[in-house]
PDB file of C-alpha atoms and ligand atoms in Angstrom:
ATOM      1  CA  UNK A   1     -15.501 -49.930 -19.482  1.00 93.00           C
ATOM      2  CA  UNK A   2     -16.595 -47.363 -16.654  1.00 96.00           C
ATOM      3  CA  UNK A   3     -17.534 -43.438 -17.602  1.00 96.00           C
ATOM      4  CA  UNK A   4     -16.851 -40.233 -15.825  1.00 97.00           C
ATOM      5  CA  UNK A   5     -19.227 -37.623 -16.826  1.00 95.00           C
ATOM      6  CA  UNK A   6     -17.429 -34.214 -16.342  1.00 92.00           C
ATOM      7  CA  UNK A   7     -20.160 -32.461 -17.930  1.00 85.00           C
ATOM      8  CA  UNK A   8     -18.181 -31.365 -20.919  1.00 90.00           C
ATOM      9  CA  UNK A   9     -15.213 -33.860 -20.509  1.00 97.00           C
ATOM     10  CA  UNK A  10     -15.975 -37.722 -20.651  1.00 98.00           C
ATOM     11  CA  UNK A  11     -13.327 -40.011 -19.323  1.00 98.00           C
ATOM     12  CA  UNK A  12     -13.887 -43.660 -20.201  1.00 98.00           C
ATOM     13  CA  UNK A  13     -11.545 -46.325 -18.364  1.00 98.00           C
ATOM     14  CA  UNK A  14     -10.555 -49.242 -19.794  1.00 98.00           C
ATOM     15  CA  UNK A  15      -9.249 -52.447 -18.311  1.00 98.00           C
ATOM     16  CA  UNK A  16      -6.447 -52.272 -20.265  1.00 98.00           C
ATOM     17  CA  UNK A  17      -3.849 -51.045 -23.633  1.00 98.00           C
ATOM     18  CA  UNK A  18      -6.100 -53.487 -26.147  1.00 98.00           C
ATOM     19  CA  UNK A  19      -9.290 -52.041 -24.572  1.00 98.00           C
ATOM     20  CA  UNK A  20      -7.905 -48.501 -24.866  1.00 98.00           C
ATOM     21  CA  UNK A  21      -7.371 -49.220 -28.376  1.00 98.00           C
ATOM     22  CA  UNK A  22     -10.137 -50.735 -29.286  1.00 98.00           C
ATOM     23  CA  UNK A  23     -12.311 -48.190 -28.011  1.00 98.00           C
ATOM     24  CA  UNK A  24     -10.039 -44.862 -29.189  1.00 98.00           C
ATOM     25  CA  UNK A  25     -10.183 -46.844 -32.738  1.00 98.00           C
ATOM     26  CA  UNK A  26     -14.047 -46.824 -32.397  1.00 98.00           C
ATOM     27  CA  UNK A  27     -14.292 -43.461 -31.810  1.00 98.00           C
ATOM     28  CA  UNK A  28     -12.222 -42.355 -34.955  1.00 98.00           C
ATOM     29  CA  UNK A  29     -14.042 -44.554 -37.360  1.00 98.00           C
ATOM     30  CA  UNK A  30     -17.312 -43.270 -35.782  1.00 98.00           C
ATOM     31  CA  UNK A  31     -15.885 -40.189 -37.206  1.00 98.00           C
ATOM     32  CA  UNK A  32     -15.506 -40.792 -40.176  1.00 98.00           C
ATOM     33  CA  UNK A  33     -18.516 -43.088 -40.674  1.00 97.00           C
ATOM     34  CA  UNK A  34     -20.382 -40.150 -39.718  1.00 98.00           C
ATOM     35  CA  UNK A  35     -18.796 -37.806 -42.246  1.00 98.00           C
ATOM     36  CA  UNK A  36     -16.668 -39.810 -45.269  1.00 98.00           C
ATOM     37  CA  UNK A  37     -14.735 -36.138 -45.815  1.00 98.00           C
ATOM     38  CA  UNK A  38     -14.088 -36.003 -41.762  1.00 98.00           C
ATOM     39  CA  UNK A  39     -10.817 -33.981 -41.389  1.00 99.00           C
ATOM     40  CA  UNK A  40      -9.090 -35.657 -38.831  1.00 99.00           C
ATOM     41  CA  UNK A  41      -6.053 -34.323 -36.184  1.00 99.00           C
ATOM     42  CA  UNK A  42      -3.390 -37.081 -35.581  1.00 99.00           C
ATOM     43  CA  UNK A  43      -0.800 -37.818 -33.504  1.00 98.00           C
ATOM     44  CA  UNK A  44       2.530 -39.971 -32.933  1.00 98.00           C
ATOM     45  CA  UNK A  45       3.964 -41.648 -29.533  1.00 96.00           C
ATOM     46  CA  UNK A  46       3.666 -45.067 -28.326  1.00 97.00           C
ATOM     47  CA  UNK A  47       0.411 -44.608 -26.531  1.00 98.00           C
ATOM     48  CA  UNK A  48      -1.435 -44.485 -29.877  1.00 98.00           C
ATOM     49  CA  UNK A  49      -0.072 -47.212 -31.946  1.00 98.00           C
ATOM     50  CA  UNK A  50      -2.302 -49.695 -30.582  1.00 98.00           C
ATOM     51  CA  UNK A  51      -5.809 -47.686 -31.847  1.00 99.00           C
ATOM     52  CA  UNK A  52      -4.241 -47.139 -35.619  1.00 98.00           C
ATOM     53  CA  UNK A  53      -3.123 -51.200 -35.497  1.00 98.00           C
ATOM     54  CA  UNK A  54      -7.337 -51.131 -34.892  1.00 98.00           C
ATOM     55  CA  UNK A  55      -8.147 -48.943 -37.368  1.00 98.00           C
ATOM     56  CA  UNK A  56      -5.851 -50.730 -40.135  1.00 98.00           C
ATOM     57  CA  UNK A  57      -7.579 -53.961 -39.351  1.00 98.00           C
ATOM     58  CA  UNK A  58     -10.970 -52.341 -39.490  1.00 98.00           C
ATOM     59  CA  UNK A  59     -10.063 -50.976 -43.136  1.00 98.00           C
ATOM     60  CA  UNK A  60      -8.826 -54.008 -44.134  1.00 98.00           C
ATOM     61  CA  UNK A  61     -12.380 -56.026 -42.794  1.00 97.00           C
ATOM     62  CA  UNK A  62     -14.604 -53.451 -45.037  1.00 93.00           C
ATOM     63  CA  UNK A  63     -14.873 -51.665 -42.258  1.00 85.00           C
ATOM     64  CA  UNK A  64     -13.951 -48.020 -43.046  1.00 96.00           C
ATOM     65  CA  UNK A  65     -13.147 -45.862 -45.721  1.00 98.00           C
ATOM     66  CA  UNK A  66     -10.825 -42.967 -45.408  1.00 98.00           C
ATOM     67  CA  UNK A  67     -10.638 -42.073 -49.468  1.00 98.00           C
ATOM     68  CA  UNK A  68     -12.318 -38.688 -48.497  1.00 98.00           C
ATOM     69  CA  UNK A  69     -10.799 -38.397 -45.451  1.00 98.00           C
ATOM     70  CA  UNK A  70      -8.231 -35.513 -44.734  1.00 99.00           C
ATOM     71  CA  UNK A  71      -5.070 -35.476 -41.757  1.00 99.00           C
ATOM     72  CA  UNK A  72      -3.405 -33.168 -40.054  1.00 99.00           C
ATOM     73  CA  UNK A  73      -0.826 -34.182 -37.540  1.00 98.00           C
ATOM     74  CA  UNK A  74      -0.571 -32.252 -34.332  1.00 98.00           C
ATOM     75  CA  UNK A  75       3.685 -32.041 -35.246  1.00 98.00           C
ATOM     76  CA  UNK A  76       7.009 -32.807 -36.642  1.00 98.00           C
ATOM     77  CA  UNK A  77      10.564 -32.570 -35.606  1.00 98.00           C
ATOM     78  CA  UNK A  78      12.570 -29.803 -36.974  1.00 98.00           C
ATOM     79  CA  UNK A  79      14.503 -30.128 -39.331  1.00 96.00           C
ATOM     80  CA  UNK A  80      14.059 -33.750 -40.639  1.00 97.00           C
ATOM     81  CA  UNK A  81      13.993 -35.054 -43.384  1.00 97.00           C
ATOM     82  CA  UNK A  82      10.888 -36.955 -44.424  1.00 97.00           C
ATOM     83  CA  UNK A  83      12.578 -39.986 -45.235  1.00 97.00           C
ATOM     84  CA  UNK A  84      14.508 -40.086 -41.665  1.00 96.00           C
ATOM     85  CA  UNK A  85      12.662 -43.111 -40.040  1.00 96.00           C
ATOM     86  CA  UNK A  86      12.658 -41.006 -36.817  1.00 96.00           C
ATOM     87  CA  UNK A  87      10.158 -38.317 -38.435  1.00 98.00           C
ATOM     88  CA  UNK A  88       6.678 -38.144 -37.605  1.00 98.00           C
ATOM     89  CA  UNK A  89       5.517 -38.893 -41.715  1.00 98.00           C
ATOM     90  CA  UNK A  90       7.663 -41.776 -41.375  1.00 98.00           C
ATOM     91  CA  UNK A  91       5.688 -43.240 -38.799  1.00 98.00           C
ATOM     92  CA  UNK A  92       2.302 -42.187 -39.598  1.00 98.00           C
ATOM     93  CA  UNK A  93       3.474 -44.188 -43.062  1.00 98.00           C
ATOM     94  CA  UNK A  94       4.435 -47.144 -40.661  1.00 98.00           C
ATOM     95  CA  UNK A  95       1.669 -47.600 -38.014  1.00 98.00           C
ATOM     96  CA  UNK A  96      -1.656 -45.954 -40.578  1.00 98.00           C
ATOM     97  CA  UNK A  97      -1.457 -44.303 -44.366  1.00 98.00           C
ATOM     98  CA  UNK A  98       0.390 -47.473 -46.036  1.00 98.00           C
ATOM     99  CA  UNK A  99      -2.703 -49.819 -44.176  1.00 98.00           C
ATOM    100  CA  UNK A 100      -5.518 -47.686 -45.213  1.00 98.00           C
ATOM    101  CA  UNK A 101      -6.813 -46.626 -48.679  1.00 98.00           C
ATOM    102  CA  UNK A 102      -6.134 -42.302 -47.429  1.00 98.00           C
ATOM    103  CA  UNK A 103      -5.010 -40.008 -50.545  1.00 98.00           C
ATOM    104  CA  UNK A 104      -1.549 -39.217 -49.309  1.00 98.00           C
ATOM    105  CA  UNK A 105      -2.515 -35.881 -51.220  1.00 98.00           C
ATOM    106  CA  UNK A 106      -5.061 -35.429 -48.391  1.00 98.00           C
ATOM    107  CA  UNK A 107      -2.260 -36.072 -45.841  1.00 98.00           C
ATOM    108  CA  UNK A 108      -0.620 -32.925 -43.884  1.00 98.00           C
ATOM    109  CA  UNK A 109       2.367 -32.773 -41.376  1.00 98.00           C
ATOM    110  CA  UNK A 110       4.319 -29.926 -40.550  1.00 98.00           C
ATOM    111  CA  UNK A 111       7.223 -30.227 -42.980  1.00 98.00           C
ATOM    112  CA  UNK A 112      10.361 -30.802 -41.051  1.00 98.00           C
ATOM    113  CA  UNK A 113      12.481 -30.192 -44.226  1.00 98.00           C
ATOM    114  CA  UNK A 114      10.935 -26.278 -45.107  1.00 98.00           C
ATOM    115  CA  UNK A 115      13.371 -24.044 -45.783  1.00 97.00           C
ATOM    116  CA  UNK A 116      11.326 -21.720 -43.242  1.00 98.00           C
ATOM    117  CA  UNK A 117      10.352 -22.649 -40.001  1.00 98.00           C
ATOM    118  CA  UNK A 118       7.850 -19.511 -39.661  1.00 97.00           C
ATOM    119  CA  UNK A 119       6.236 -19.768 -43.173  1.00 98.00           C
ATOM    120  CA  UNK A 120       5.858 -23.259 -42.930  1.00 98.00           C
ATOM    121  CA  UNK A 121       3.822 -22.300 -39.855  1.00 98.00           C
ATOM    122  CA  UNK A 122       1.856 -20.151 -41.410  1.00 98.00           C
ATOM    123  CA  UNK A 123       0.977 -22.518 -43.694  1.00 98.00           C
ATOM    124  CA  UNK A 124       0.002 -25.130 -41.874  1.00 98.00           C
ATOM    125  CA  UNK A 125      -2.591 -23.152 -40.199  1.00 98.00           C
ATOM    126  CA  UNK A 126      -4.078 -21.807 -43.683  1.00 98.00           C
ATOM    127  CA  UNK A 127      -4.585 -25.219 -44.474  1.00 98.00           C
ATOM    128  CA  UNK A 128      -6.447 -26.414 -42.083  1.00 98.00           C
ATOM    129  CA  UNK A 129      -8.619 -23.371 -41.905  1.00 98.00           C
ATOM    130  CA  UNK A 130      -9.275 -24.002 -45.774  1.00 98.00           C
ATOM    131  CA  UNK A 131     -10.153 -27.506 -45.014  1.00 98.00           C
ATOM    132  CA  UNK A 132     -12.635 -26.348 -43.039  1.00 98.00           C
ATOM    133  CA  UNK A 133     -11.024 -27.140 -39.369  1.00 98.00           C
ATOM    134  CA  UNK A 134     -10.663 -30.507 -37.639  1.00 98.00           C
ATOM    135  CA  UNK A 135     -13.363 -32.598 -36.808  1.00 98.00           C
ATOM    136  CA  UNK A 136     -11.829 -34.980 -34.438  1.00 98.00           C
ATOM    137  CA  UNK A 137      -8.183 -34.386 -32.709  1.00 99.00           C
ATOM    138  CA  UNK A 138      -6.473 -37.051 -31.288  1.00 99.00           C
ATOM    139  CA  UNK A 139      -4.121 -36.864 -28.529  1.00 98.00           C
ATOM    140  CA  UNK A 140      -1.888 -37.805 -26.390  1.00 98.00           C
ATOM    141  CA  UNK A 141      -0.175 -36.694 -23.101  1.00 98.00           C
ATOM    142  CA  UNK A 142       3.242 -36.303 -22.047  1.00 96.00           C
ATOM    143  CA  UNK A 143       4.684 -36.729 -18.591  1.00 96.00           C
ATOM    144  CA  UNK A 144       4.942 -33.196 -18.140  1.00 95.00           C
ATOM    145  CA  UNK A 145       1.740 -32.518 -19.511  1.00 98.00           C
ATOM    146  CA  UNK A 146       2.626 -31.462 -22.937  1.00 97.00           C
ATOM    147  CA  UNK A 147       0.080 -31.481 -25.748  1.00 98.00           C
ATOM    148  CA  UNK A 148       1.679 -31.717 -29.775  1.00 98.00           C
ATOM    149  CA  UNK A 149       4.702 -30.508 -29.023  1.00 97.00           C
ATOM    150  CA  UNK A 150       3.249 -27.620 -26.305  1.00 97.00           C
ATOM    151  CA  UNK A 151       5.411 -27.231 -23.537  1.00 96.00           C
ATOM    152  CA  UNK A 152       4.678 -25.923 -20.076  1.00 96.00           C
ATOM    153  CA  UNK A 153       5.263 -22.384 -20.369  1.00 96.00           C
ATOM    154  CA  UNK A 154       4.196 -19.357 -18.828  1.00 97.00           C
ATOM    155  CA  UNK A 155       1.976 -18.664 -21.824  1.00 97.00           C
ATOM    156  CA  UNK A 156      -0.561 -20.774 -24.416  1.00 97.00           C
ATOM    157  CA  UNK A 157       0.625 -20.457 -27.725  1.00 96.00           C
ATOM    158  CA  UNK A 158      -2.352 -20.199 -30.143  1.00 96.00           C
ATOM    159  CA  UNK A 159      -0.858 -21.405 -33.302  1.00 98.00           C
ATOM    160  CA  UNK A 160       1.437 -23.426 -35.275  1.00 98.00           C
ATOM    161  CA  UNK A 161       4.728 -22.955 -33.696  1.00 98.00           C
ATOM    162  CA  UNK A 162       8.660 -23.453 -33.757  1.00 98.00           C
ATOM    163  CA  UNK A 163       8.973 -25.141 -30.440  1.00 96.00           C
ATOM    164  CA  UNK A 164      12.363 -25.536 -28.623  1.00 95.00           C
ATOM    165  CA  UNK A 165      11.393 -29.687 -26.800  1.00 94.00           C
ATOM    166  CA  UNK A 166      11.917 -29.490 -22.808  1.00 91.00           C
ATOM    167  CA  UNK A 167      14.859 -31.368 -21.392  1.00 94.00           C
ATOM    168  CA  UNK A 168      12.061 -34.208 -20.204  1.00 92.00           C
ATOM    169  CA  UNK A 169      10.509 -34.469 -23.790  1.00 93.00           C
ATOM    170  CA  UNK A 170      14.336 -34.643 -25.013  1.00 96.00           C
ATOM    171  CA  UNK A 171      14.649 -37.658 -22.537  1.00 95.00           C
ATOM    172  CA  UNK A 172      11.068 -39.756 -22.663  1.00 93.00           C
ATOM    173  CA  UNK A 173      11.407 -39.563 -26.380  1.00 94.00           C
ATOM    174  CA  UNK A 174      15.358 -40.906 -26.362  1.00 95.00           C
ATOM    175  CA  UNK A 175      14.296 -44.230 -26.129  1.00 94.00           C
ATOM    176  CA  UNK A 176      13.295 -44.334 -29.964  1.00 93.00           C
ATOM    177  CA  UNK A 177      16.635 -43.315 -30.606  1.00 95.00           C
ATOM    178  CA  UNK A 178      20.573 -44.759 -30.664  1.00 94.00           C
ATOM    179  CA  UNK A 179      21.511 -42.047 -27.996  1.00 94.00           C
ATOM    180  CA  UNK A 180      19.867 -38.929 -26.104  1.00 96.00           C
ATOM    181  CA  UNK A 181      22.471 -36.922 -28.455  1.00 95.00           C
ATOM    182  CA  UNK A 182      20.176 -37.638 -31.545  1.00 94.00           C
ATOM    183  CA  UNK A 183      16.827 -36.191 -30.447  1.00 95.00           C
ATOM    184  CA  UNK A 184      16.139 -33.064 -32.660  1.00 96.00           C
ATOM    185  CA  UNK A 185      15.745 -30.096 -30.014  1.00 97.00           C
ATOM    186  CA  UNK A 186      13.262 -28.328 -32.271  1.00 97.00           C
ATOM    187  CA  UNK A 187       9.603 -29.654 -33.539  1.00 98.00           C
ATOM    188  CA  UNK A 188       7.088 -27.320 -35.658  1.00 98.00           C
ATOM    189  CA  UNK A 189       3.564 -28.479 -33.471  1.00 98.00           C
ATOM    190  CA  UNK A 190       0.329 -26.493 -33.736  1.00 98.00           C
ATOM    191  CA  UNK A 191      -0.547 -24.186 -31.209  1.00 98.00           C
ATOM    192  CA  UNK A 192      -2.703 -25.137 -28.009  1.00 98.00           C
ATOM    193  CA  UNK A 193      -5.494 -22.512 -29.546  1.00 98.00           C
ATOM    194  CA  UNK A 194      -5.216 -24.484 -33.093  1.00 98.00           C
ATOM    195  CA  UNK A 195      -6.165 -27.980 -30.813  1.00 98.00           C
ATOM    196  CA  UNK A 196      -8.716 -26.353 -29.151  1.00 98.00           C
ATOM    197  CA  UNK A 197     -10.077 -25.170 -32.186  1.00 98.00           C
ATOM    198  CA  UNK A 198     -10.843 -28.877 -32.783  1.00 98.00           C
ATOM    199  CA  UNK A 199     -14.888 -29.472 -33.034  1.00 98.00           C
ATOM    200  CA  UNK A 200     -14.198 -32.834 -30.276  1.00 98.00           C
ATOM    201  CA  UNK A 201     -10.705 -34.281 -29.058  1.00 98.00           C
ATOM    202  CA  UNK A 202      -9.941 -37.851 -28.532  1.00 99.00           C
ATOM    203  CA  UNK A 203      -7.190 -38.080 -25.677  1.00 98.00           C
ATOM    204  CA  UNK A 204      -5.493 -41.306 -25.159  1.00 98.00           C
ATOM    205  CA  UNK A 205      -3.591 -42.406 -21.832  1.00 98.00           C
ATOM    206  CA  UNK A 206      -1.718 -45.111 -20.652  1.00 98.00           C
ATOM    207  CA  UNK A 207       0.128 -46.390 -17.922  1.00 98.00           C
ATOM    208  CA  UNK A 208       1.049 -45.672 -14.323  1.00 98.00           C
ATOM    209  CA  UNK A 209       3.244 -42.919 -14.803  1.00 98.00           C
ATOM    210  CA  UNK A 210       0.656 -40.613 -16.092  1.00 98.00           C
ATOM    211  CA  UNK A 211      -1.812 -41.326 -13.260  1.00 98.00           C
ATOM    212  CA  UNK A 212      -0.457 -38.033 -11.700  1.00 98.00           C
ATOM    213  CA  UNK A 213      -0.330 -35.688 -15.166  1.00 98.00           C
ATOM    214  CA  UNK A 214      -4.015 -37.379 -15.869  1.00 98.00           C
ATOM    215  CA  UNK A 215      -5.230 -36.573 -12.341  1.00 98.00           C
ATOM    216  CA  UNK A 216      -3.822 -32.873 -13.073  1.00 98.00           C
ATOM    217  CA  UNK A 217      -5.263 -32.201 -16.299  1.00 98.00           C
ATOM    218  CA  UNK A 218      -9.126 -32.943 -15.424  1.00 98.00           C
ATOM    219  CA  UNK A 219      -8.959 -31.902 -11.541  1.00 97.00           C
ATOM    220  CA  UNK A 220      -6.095 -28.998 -11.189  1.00 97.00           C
ATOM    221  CA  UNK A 221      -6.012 -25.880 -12.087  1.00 98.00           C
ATOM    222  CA  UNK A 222      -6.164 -24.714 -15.401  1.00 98.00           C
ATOM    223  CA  UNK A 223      -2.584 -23.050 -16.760  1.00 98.00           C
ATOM    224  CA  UNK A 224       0.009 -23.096 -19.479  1.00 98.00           C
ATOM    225  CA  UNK A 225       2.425 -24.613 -16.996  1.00 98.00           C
ATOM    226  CA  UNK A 226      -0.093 -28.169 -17.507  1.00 98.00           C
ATOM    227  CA  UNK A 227      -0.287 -27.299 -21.424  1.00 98.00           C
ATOM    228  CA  UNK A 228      -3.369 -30.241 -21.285  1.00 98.00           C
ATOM    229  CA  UNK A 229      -5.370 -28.714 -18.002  1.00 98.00           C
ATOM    230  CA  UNK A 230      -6.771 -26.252 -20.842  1.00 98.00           C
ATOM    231  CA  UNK A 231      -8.945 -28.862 -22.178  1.00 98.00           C
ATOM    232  CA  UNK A 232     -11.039 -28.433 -19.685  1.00 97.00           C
ATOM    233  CA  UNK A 233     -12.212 -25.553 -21.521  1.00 97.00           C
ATOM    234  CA  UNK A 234     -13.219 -27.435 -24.239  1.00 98.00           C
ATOM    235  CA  UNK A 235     -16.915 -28.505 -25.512  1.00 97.00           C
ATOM    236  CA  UNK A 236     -16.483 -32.025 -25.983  1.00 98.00           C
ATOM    237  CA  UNK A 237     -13.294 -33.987 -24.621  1.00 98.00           C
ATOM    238  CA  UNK A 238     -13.343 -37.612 -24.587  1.00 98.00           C
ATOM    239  CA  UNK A 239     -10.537 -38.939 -22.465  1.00 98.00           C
ATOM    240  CA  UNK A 240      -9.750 -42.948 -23.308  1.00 98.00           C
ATOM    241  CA  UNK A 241      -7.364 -44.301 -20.507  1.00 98.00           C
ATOM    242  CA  UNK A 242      -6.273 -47.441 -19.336  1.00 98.00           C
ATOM    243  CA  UNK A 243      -6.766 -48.419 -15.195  1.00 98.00           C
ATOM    244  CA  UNK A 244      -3.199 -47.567 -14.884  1.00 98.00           C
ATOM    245  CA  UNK A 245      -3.567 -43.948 -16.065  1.00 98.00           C
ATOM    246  CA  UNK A 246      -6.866 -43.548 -14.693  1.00 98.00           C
ATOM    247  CA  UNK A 247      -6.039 -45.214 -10.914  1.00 98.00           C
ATOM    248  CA  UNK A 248      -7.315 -41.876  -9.215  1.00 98.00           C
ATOM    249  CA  UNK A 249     -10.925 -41.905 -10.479  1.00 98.00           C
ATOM    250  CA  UNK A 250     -11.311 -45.907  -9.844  1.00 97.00           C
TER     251      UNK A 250
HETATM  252  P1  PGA B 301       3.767 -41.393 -25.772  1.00 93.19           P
HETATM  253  O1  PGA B 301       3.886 -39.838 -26.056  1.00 93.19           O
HETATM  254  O2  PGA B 301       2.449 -41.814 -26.357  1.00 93.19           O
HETATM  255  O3  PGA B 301       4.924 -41.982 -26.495  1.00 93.19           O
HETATM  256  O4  PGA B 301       3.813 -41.550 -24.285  1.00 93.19           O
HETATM  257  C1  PGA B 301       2.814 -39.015 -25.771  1.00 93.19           C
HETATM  258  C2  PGA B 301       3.217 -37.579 -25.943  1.00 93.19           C
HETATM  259  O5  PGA B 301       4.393 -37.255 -25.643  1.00 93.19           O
HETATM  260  O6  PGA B 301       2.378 -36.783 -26.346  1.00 93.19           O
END
């Protein structure tokens, strides 16, 4: 594994998806080795399932405990209902909580059945200020840059949000489903300031197509229209990516 120093943004690059997850799964369990009641930012996609499949085994080797340990993922479809094996709980059940000893009490999503979109909001973002912010966010990237469920737009939103999902979000995440017809159009995410807010973030990338976005976010310009350039803002950014992703800074 070769590091980038970008003074306040790290990029490691792995040889390949098992490194990526081996190392991204290192990270979190450094985490929460350092601090048993780490509150910890999650998130769904493909690129991370790999690092959880890590972090299960680790639990299940004595390796980590997460009994203190409290979640908050970055978003949820909207509506969905919890049980719908498309939602986001559904497969944070699948790929982490049901391989790891975590007090589903201690578990938050943005709930995709709430009766209001705006108060559930609202709420999300009171809880994670009462549980004292995030420690450690994990990420991942979209093709068009997108961060949670932050679209490019002409503006950053700050908090916990209704979202309306681009047309390219709509397609790159048909593939989970029968037809493009079935994709929710709506998501609750938090806000780009409620990531940032984040004490260090943990972004994960893989493959070719994201060599470009990746190449965007650390070198271009910083704007809302590349929701994930704003991270280089932030204090402390570790950026895990395979050689694929990474194949402009080899
Ligand atoms: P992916 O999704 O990991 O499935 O590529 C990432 C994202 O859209 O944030």
């Amino acid at each position: 594994m070769n590091v980038l120093d970008f003074s306040n943004l790290k990029l490691a690059i792995c040889a390949d998806y098992g490194e990526v997850s081996r190392v991204s799964a290192g990270y979190v369990l450094g985490a929460v080795k350092d601090k048993a009641n780490a509150v910890l930012g999650l998130a769904t996609g493909s690129t991370p399932v790999g690092m959880y499949k890590e972090i299960v085994f680790a639990y299940k080797n004595g390796g980590a405990d997460f009994s203190k340990v409290t979640t908050f993922n970055l978003d949820e479809y909207f509506p969905i209902k919890n049980t719908d094996s498309q939602s986001y709980i559904y497969f944070m059940k699948e790929n982490l909580f049901g391989g790891i000893n975590i007090d589903m009490e201690n578990v938050n999503i943005p709930n995709g059945e709430a009766a209001d979109a705006e108060v559930e909001c609202l709420w999300y973002e009171e809880k994670i200020k009462a549980a004292g912010g995030i420690d450690l966010q994990v990420l991942g990237i979209g093709l068009n840059g997108h961060i949670g469920f932050n679209e490019p737009s002409p503006y950053f939103e700050a908090k916990t949000h209704y979202v309306s999902l681009d047309e390219s979000t709509i397609k790159a995440n048909s593939r989970f489903f029968e037809s493009e017809d079935l994709v929710p159009r709506h998501a609750l995410s938090m806000g780009v300031g409620t990531i940032m807010a984040a004490k260090k973030i943990l972004l994960i990338v893989t493959g070719e197509a994201k060599a470009e976005i990746l190449k965007e976010t650390i070198l271009g310009k910083i704007t809302p229209e590349v929701p994930a350039s704003v991270l280089q803002l932030h204090q402390n950014v570790t950026i895990v990516a395979d050689r694929d992703a990474a194949k402009y800074f080899l």
